[in-house]
Coordinates of C-alpha atoms in Angstrom, one line a residue:
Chain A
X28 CA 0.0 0.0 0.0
X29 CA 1.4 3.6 -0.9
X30 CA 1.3 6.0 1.6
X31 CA -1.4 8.1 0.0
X32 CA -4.0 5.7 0.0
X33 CA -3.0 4.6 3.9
X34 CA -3.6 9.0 4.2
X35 CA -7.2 8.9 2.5
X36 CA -8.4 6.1 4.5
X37 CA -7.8 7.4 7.5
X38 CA -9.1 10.3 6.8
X39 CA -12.3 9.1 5.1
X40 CA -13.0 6.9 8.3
X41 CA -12.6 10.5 10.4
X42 CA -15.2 12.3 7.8
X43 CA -17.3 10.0 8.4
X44 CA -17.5 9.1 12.1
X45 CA -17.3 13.1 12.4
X46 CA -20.4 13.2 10.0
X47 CA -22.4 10.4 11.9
X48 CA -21.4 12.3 15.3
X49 CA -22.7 15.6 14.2
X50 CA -26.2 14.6 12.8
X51 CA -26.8 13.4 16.2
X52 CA -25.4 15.7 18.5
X53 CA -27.4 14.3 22.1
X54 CA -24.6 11.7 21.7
X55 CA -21.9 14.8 22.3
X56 CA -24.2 16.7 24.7
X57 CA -25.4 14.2 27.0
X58 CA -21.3 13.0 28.3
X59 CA -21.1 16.7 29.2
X60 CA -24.5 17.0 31.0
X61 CA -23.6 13.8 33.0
X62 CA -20.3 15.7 34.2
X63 CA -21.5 19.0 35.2
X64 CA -24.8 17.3 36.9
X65 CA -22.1 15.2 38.7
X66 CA -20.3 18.0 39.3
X67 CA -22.8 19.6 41.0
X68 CA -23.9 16.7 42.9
X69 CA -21.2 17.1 45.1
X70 CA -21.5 20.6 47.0
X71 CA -24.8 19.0 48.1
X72 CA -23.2 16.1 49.3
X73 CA -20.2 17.1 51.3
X74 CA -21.2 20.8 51.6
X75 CA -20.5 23.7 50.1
X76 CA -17.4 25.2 51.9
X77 CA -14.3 26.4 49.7
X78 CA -12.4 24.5 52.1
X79 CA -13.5 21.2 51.1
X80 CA -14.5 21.7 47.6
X81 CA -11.1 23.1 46.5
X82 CA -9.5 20.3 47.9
X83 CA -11.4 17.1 45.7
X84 CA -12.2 19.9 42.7
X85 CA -9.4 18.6 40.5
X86 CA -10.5 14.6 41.5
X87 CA -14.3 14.8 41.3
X88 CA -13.5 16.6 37.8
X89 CA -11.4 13.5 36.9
X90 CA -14.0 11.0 38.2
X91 CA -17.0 12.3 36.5
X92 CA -14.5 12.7 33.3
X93 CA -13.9 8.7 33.6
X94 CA -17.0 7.4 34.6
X95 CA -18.7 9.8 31.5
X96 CA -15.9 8.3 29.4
X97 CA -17.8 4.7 29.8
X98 CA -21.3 6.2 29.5
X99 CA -20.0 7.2 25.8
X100 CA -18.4 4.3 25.0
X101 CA -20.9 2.3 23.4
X102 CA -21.5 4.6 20.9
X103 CA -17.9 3.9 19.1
X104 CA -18.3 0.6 17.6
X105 CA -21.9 -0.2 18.5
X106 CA -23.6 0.8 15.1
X107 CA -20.5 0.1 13.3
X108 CA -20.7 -3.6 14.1
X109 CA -25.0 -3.7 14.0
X110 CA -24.8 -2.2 10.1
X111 CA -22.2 -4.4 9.1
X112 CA -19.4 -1.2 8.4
X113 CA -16.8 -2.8 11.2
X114 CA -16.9 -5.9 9.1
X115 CA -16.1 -4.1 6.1
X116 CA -12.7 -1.9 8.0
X117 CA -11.6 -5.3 8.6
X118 CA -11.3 -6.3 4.9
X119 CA -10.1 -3.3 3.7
X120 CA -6.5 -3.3 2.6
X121 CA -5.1 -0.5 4.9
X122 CA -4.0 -1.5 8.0
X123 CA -7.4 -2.0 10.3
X124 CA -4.8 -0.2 13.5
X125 CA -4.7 3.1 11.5
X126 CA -8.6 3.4 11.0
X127 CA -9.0 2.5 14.9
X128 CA -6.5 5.5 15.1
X129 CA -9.0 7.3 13.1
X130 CA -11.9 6.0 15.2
X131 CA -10.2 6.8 18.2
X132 CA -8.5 10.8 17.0
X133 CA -13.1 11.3 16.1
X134 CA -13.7 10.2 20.0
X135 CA -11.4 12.4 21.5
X136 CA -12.7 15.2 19.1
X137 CA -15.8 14.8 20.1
X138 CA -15.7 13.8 24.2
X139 CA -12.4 14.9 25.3
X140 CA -11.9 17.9 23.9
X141 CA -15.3 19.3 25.2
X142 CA -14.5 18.8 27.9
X143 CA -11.4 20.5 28.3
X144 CA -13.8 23.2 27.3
X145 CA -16.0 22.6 29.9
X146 CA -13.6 21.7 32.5
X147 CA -13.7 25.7 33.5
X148 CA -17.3 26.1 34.4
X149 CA -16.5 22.7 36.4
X150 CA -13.8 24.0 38.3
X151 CA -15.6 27.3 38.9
X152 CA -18.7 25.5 40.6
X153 CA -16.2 23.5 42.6
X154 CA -13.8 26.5 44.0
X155 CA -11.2 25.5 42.4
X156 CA -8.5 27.9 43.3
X157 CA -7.3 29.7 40.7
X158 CA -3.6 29.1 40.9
X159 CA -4.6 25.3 40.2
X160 CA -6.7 25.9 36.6
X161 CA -3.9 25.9 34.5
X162 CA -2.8 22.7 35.7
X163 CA -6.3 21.4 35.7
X164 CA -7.3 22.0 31.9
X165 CA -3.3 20.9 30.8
X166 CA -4.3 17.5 32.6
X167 CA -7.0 17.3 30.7
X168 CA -5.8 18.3 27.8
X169 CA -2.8 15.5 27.8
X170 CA -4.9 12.9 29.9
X171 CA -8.1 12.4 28.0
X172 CA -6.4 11.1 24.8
X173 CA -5.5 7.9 27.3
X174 CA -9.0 8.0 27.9
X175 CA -10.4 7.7 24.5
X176 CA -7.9 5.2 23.9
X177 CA -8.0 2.6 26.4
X178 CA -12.4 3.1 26.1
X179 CA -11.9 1.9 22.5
X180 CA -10.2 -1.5 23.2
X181 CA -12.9 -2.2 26.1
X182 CA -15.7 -1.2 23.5
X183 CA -14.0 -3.1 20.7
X184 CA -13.8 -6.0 23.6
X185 CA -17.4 -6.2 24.1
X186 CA -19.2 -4.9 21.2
X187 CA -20.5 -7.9 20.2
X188 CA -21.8 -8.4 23.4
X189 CA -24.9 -6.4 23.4
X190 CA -24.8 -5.7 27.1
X191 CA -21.7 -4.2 27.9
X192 CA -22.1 -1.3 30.3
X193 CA -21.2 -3.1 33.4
X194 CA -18.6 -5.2 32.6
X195 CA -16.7 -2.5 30.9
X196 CA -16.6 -0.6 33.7
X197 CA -15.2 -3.8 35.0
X198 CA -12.6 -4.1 32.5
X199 CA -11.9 0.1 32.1
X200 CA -11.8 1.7 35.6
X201 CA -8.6 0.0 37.0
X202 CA -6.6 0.6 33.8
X203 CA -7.8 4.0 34.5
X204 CA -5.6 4.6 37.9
X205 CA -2.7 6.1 36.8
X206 CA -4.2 8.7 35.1
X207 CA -6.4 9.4 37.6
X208 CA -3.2 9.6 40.1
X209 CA -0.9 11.1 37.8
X210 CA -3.5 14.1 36.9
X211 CA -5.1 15.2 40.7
X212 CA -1.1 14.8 41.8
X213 CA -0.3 17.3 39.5
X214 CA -3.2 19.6 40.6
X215 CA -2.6 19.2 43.8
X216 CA 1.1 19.9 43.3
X217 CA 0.2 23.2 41.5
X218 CA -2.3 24.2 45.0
X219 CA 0.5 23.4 47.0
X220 CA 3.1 25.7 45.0
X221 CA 5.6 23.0 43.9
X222 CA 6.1 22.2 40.2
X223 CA 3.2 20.1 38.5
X224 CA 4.7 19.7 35.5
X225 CA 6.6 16.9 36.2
X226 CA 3.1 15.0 36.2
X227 CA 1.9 16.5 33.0
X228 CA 4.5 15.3 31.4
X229 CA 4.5 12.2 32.7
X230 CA 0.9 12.2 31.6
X231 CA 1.8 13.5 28.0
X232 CA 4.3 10.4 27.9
X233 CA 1.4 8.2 29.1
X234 CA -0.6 9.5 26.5
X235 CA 1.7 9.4 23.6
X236 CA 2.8 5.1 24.6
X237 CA -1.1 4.8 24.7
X238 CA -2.0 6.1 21.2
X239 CA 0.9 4.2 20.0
X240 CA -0.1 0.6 20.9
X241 CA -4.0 1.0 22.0
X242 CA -5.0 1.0 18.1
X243 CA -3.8 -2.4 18.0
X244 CA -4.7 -3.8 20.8
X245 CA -8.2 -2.2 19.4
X246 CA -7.6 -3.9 15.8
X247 CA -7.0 -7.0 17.5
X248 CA -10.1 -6.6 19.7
X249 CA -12.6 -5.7 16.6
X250 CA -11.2 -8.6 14.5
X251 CA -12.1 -11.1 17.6
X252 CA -15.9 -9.5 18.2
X253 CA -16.6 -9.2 14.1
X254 CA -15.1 -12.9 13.7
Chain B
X13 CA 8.5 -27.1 69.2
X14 CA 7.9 -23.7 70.0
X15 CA 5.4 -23.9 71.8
X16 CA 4.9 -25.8 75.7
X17 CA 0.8 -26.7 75.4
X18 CA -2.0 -26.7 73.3
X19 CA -3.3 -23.7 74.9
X20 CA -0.2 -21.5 74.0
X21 CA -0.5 -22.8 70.6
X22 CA -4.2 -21.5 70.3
X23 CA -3.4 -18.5 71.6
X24 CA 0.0 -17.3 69.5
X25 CA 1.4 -15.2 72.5
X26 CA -1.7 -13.2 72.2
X27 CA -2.2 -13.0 68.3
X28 CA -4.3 -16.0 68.1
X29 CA -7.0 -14.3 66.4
X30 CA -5.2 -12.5 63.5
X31 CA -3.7 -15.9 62.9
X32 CA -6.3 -18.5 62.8
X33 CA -8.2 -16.0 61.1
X34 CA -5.5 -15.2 58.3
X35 CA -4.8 -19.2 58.1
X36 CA -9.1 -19.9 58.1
X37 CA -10.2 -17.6 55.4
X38 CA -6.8 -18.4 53.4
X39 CA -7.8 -22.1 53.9
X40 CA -11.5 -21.4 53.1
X41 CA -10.3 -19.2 50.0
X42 CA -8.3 -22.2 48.9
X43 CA -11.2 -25.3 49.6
X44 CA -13.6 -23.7 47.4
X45 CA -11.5 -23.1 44.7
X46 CA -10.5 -26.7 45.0
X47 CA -14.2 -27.7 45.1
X48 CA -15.4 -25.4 42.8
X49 CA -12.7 -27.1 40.4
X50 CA -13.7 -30.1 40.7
X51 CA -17.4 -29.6 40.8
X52 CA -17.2 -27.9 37.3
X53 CA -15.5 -30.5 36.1
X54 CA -17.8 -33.2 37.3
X55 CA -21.2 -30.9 36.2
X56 CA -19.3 -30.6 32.5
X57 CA -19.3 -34.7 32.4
X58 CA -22.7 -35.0 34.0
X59 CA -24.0 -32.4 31.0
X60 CA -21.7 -34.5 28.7
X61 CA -23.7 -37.9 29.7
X62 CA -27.3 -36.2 29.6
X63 CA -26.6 -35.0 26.0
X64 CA -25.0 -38.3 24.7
X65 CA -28.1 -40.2 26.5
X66 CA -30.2 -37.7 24.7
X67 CA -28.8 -37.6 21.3
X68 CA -29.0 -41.5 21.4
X69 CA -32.8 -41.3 22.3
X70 CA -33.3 -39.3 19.5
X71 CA -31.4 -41.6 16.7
X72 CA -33.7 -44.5 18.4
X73 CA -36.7 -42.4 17.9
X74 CA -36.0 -42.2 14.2
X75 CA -35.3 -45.6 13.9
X76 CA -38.6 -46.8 15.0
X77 CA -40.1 -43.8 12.8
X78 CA -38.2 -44.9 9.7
Chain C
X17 CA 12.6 -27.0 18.8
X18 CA 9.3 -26.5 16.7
X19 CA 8.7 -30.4 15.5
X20 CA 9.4 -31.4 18.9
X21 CA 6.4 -29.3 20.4
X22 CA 4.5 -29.8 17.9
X23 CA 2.6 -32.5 18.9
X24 CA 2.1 -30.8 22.4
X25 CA -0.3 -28.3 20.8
X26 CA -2.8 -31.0 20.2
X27 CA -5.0 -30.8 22.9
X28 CA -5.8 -34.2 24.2
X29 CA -2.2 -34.9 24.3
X30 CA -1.8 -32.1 27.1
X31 CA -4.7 -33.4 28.4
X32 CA -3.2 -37.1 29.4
X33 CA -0.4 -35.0 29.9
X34 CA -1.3 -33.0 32.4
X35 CA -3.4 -36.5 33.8
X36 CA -0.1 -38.0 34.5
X37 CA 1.5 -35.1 36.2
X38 CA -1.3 -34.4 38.4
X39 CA -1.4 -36.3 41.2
X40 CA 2.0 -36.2 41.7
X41 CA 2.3 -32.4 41.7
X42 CA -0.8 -32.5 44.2
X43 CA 0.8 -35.3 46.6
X44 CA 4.0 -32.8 46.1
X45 CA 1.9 -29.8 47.2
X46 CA -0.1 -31.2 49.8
X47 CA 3.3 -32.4 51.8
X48 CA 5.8 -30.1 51.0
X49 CA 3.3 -26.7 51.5
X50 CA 2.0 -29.0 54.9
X51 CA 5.2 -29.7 56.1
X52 CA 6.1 -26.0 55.5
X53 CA 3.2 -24.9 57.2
X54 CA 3.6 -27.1 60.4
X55 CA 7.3 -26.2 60.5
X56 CA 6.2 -22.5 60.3
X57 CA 3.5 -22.2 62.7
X58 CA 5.3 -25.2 65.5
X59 CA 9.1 -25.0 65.0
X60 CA 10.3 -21.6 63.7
X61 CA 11.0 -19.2 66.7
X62 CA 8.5 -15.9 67.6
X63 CA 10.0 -13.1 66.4
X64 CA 11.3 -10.5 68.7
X65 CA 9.6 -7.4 67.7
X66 CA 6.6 -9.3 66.1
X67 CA 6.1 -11.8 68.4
X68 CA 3.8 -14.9 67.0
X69 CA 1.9 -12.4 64.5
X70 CA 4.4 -12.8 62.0
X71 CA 3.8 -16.1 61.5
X72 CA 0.7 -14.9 59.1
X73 CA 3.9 -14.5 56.6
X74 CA 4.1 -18.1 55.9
X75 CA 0.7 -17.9 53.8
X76 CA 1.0 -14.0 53.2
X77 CA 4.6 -13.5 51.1
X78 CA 4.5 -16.8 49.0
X79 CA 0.5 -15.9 47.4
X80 CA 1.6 -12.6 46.8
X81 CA 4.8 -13.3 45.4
X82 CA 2.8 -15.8 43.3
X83 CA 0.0 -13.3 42.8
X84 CA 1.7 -11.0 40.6
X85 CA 3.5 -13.5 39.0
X86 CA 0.7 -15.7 37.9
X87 CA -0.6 -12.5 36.4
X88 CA 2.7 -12.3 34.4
X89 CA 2.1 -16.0 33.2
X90 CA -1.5 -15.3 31.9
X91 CA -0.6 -12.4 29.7
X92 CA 2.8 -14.9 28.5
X93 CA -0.3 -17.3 27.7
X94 CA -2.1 -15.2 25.9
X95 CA 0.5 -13.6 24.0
X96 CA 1.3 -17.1 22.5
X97 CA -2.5 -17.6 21.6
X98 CA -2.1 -14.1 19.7
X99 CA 1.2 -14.4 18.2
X100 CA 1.0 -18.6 17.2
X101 CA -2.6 -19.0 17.1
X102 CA -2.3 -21.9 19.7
X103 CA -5.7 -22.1 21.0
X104 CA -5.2 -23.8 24.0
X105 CA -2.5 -21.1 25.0
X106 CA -6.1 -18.9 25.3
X107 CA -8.0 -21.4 27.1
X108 CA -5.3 -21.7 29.3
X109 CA -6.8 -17.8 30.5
X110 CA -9.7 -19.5 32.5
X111 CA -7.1 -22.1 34.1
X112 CA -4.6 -19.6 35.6
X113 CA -7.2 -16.9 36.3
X114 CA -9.1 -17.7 39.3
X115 CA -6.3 -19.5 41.0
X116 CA -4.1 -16.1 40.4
X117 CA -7.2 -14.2 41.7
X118 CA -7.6 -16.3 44.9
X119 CA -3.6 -16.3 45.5
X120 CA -4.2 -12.2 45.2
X121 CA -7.1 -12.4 47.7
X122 CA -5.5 -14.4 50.3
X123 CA -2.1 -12.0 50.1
X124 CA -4.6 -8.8 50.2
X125 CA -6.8 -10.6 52.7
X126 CA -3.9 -11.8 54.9
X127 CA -2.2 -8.5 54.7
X128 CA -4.9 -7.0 56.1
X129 CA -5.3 -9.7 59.1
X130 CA -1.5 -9.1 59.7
X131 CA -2.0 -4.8 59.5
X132 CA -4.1 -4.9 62.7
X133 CA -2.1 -5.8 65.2
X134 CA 0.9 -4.2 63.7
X135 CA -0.4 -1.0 62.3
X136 CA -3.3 -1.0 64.3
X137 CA -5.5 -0.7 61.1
X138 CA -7.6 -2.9 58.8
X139 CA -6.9 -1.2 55.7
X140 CA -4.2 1.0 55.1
X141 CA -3.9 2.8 51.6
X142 CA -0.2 1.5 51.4
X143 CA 1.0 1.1 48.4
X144 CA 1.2 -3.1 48.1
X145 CA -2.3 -3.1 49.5
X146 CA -3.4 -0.9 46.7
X147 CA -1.8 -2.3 44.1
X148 CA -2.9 -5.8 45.1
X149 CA -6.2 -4.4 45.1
X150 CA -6.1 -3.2 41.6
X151 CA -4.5 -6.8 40.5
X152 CA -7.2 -8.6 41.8
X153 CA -9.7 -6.2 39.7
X154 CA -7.7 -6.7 36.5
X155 CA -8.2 -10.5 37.4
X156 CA -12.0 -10.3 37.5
X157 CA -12.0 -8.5 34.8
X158 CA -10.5 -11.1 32.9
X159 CA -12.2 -13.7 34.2
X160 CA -15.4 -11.5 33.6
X161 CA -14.9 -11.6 30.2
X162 CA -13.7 -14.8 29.3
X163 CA -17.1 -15.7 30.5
X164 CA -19.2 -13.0 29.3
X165 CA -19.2 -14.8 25.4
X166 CA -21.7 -17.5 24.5
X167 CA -19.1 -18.3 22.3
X168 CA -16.3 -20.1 24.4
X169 CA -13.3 -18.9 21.1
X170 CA -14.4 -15.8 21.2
X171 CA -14.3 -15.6 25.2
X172 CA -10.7 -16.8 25.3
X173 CA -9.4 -14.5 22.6
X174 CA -10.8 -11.5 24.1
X175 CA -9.6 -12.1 27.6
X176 CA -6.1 -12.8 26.2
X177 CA -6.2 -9.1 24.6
X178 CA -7.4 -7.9 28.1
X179 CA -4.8 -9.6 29.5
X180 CA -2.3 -8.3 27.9
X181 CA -2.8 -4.8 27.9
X182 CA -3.6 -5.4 31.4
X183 CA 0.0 -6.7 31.9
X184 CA 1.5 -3.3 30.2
X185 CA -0.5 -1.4 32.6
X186 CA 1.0 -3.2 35.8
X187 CA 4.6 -1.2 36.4
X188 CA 3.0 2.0 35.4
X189 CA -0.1 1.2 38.1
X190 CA 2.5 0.0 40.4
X191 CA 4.8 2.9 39.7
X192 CA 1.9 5.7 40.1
X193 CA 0.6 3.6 43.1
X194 CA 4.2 3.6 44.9
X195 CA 4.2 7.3 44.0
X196 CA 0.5 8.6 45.1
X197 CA 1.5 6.5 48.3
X198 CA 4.8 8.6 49.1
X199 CA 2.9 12.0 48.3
X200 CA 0.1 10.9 50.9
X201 CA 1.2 9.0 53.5
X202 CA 2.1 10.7 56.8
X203 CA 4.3 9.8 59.2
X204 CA 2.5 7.7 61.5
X205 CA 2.9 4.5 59.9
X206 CA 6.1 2.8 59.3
X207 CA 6.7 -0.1 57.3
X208 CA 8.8 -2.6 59.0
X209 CA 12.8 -2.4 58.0
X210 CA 13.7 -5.7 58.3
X211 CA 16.9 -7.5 59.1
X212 CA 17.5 -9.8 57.0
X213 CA 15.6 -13.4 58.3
X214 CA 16.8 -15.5 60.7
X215 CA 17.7 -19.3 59.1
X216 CA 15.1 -20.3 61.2
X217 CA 12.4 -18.7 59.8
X218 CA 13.9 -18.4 56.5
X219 CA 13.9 -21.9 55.8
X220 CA 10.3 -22.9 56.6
X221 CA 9.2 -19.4 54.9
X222 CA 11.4 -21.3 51.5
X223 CA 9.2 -24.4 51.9
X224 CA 6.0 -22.5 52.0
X225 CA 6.8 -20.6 49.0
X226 CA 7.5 -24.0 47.2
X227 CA 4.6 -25.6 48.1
X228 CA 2.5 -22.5 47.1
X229 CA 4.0 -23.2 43.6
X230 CA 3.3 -26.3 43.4
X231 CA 0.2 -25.9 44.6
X232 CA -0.6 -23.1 42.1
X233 CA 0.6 -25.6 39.5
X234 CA -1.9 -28.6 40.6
X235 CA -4.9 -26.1 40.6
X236 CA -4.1 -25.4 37.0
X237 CA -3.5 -28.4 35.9
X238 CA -6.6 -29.6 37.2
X239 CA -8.4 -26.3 35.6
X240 CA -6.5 -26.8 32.5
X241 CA -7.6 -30.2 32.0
X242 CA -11.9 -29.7 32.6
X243 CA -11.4 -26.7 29.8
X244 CA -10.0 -28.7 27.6
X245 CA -12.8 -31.1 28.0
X246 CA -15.1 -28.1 27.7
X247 CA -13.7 -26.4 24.7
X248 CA -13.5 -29.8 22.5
X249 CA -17.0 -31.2 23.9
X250 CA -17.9 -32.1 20.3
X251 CA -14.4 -34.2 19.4
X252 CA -14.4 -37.6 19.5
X253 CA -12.0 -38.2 22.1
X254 CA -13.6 -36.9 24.5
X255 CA -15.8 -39.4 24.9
X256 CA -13.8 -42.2 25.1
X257 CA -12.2 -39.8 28.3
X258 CA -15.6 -39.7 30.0
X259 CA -16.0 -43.2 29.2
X260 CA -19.4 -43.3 27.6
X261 CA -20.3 -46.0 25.8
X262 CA -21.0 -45.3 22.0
X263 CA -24.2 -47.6 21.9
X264 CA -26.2 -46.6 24.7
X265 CA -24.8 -43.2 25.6
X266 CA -24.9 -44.8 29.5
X267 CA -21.3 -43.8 31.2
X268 CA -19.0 -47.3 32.0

C-alpha cells in the first residue's frame, strides 16, 4: 500500500464518524450534562465550603470525566458492528490499526476535547483555586487522549456483546488509575506551590505510549468480536 | 517445638485471632476453589452424559419412525 | 525445537499429559506446602519485635509473590495464543485466572489480618495493599470476560487481549501507586525495616513458597484439564475420556 491511499483512509474513516457524530449531536451533549450534573452533585453532598471543595475539585473533575468516558463508550463501535461497516474496516486493505487511530482521533474530538472546554465552568462551581486551573485543563488536555484510547479497546472488547455497560466498567476503571493519580497529583502539586509539571509530562508520555499501541490492541479486539 | 501446650498454641502469645483468622479464610479461600474445580469438572461430564443419553434417544426415535 | 512441540499443541495430548502429572504435583503440594506450614506455625521461633503475628507470613509473602506473577504468566499465555494461534495457549486464561485471583485475595486478605495488630489498622492505603487491590480487579476482569461470550473462542481471545494490555498497565499502576502512596502518607505508619531473616524462619518461609507453587501448579493443571474437556465437547475423544459408551450413551 502507498502512503497516500493509507492517508485517505484514514481520513475518510474520520469524515465519516465526524459526520455520523454531528447529525446526532445528544450523543456529544449528553457526556457533558452527565459531568457537570455530577459535578454539581457534590457541594450537596459534602457541603458547600471552599475549604472542602477546593480540595477534591481537580479529582471529582477526573472521576466524572472517567465514569462519563464509559457512558459514551458504546457509541464507538456499537452501530458500526450492527450495520455491518466494522466488518467491512476489517477487509479493507489498509491496516485495520490506523482506522482504529481514526476512530479513536473522532472520539477524543468529540468527548475529550469538550471537555477540556468545559472543565472551567466545572472547576468554577467546585472553587477551584485559581492558581490550580492551568494545571487542571493541561491534565486534561494530555490525559483524555488515554481516555479515548484505552475506552476503545474495552468497547472493541465487548461490542458484540450487546450488554456491555457493566462489565466494561469492569474491564476500564482500574486501567484507568494512573491517570487518575498522575492528573489530581499534579493539581494538587500546582495548590500546594511546587512544580506540576513533572506529572503532565509524565501524563503526556502516558498519552503518547497509549495512542501508539491501544489502536492495535483495538484492531485486534474488533477482529475477535466481528469474527 | 515452639510452643509448651496446646493452649499456648491456640493462643500465638496473644495474636491468636489474626492468625487462625489469616490461616481460616486463606484455607476457606483455597477449599472452594479446590471444590469449585472439581465440581465444574464433574457438572461438564454429567452435561456430557445427559446430552449423549439424549442424542442416542433421539437416533432411536428415528429408527422406529423410519 | 518447533517439531518437537509440535505435537504438544494438540489438545488431548496435554490433556493425558497434564493426567499424568497431576497427582504427583498434588501429593507434592499437599506435603511439601503442609510440612512448610507445620514447620512455620510449630518450629520456627516468635520473632522478637513481632512476636507470634508474623507467622501470618508463611501464607501472606509466597501468594503474593505468586499473585503477581501468575498474572505475568497469563498475559505470557495469551501472547502465544495471539502471536501462534495456539488455541489452547487462550483457554489456558480460564485455568490460571481464578487460581491467580484467589492467591491475590489471600495475600490482600492476609495483609490485612497481619496490618491490625501491627499498624493498628484494617486497611491502610499503602502502596502493596493498593496495588494488590487493583490486580485482583484486573483478574476479575479477565475472568469476567472470558465468560461474558456465549461463544467459548471468542471468550478466550478477548480475555487474552485484556490480559495483555492489562500486563502493560501493571509497572506504570505500580509505579503511580508507589508514587500517590509517598505523596500521601504521613508519618504515622512505618513499614517494618527488616533484618535480614533469621535461618530459622527463612527456611520454613522457602518451603511455604515451594509448596505455594506447586500448589498453584496442581490447581491449574486440574483447571486446564476440565477446559479442555469443555472447549472440544464435540471431538471424538472426548468421549472415550468420559468413558461413555457409543451404543447406549450410558457412562461405564
Amino acid at each position: 500500500m502507498t502512503q497516500p491511499a493509507n492517508w485517505s483512509a484514514l481520513t475518510a474513516v474520520m469524515r465519516r464518524d465526524l459526520m455520523v457524530v454531528m447529525r446526532r449531536r445528544s450523543d456529544i451533549l449528553n457526556p457533558l450534562l452527565f459531568i457537570l450534573i455530577v459535578v454539581s452533585l457534590f457541594p450537596l453532598a459534602v457541603g458547600p465550603g471552599p475549604d472542602i471543595l477546593g480540595r477534591i475539585a481537580a479529582g471529582v473533575i477526573w472521576v466524572a470525566a472517567l465514569l462519563s468516558a464509559l457512558l459514551g463508550s458504546e457509541r464507538l463501535f456499537r452501530e458500526d458492528y450492527l450495520d455491518g461497516t466494522l466488518e467491512q474496516l476489517t477487509l479493507q486493505p489498509q491496516p485495520l490499526a490506523l482506522l482504529a487511530f481514526g476512530k479513536i482521533a473522532v472520539h477524543w474530538l468529540l468527548s475529550g476535547l469538550p471537555l477540556v472546554i468545559l472543565a472551567p465552568v466545572c472547576a468554577l462551581l467546585l472553587k477551584l483555586p485559581i492558581a490550580g486551573w492551568s494545571t487542571l485543563l493541561a491534565t486534561l488536555l494530555v490525559g483524555t487522549p488515554i481516555l479515548s484510547a484505552m475506552t476503545a479497546i474495552g468497547a472493541a472488547l465487548t461490542v458484540s456483546l450487546g450488554r456491555g455497560g457493566a462489565l466494561l466498567s469492569l474491564l476500564l476503571l482500574p486501567l484507568f488509575i494512573p491517570l487518575l493519580i498522575f492528573a489530581s497529583g499534579a493539581v494538587e502539586a500546582a495548590l500546594v506551590g511546587t512544580a506540576a509539571w513533572p506529572q503532565v509530562l509524565l501524563l503526556a508520555g502516558l498519552s503518547l505510549l497509549t495512542l501508539l499501541l491501544a489502536p492495535f490492541a483495538v484492531a485486534a479486539s474488533i477482529r475477535v468480536s466481528v469474527n | 517445638m515452639q510452643f509448651e501446650s496446646w493452649q499456648a498454641f491456640i493462643e500465638m502469645g496473644g495474636y491468636g485471632f489474626y492468625v487462625w483468622l489469616a490461616f481460616g479464610v486463606s484455607f476457606l479461600a483455597m477449599g472452594l476453589l479446590v471444590v469449585q474445580g472439581l465440581r465444574a469438572r464433574s457438572k461438564l461430564e454429567r452435561e456430557f452424559v445427559q446430552e449423549q443419553q439424549r442424542q442416542q434417544r433421539l437416533a432411536r426415535r428415528q429408527q422406529e419412525v423410519s | 525445537m518447533w517439531r518437537w512441540l509440535h505435537p504438544y499443541a494438540k489438545p488431548e495430548t496435554v490433556y493425558h499429559l497434564l493426567g499424568r502429572w497431576l497427582p504427583w504435583v498434588t501429593a507434592g503440594a499437599v506435603l511439601i506446602l503442609g510440612g512448610g506450614l507445620v514447620w512455620g506455625l510449630l518450629f520456627a521461633p516468635a520473632d522478637y519485635q513481632q512476636g507470634d503475628s508474623y507467622r501470618i507470613i508463611f501464607i501472606h509473602v509466597p501468594s503474593a509473590m505468586f499473585s503477581m506473577s501468575i498474572y505475568v504468566s497469563l498475559a505470557v499465555a495469551a501472547f502465544i495464543g495471539r502471536v501462534w494461534q495456539l488455541k489452547m495457549a487462550d483457554w489456558a486464561l480460564a485455568a490460571i485466572a481464578p487460581v491467580g485471583a484467589v492467591f491475590t485475595f489471600i495475600a490482600l486478605f492476609t495483609g490485612a489480618v497481619w496490618g491490625k495488630p501491627m499498624w493498628g489498622t484494617w486497611w491502610e492505603w499503602d502502596a502493596r495493599l493498593t496495588s494488590q487491590l487493583i490486580l485482583l480487579f484486573l483478574y476479575i476482569g479477565v475472568l469476567a470476560l472470558y465468560y461474558a461470550f456465549s461463544d467459548n473462542r471468542t471468550g478466550a481471545k478477548a480475555a487474552g487481549i485484556l490480559a495483555m494490555v492489562g500486563v502493560i498497565n501493571i509497572p506504570i499502576i505500580r509505579y503511580s501507586v508507589e508514587w500517590w502512596n509517598t505523596l500521601h502518607q504521613g508519618a504515622t505508619l512505618t513499614v517494618f525495616e527488616r533484618p535480614p531473616m533469621a535461618n530459622s524462619m527463612l527456611f520454613p518461609l522457602l518451603t511455604c513458597i515451594l509448596g505455594f507453587a506447586l500448589l498453584a501448579a496442581a490447581l491449574i493443571f486440574q483447571r486446564m484439564r476440565t477446559e479442555i474437556l469443555r472447549q472440544e465437547l464435540r471431538r471424538p475423544w472426548v468421549k472415550n475420556v468420559l468413558q461413555v459408551s457409543p451404543t447406549t450413551g450410558e457412562q461405564r
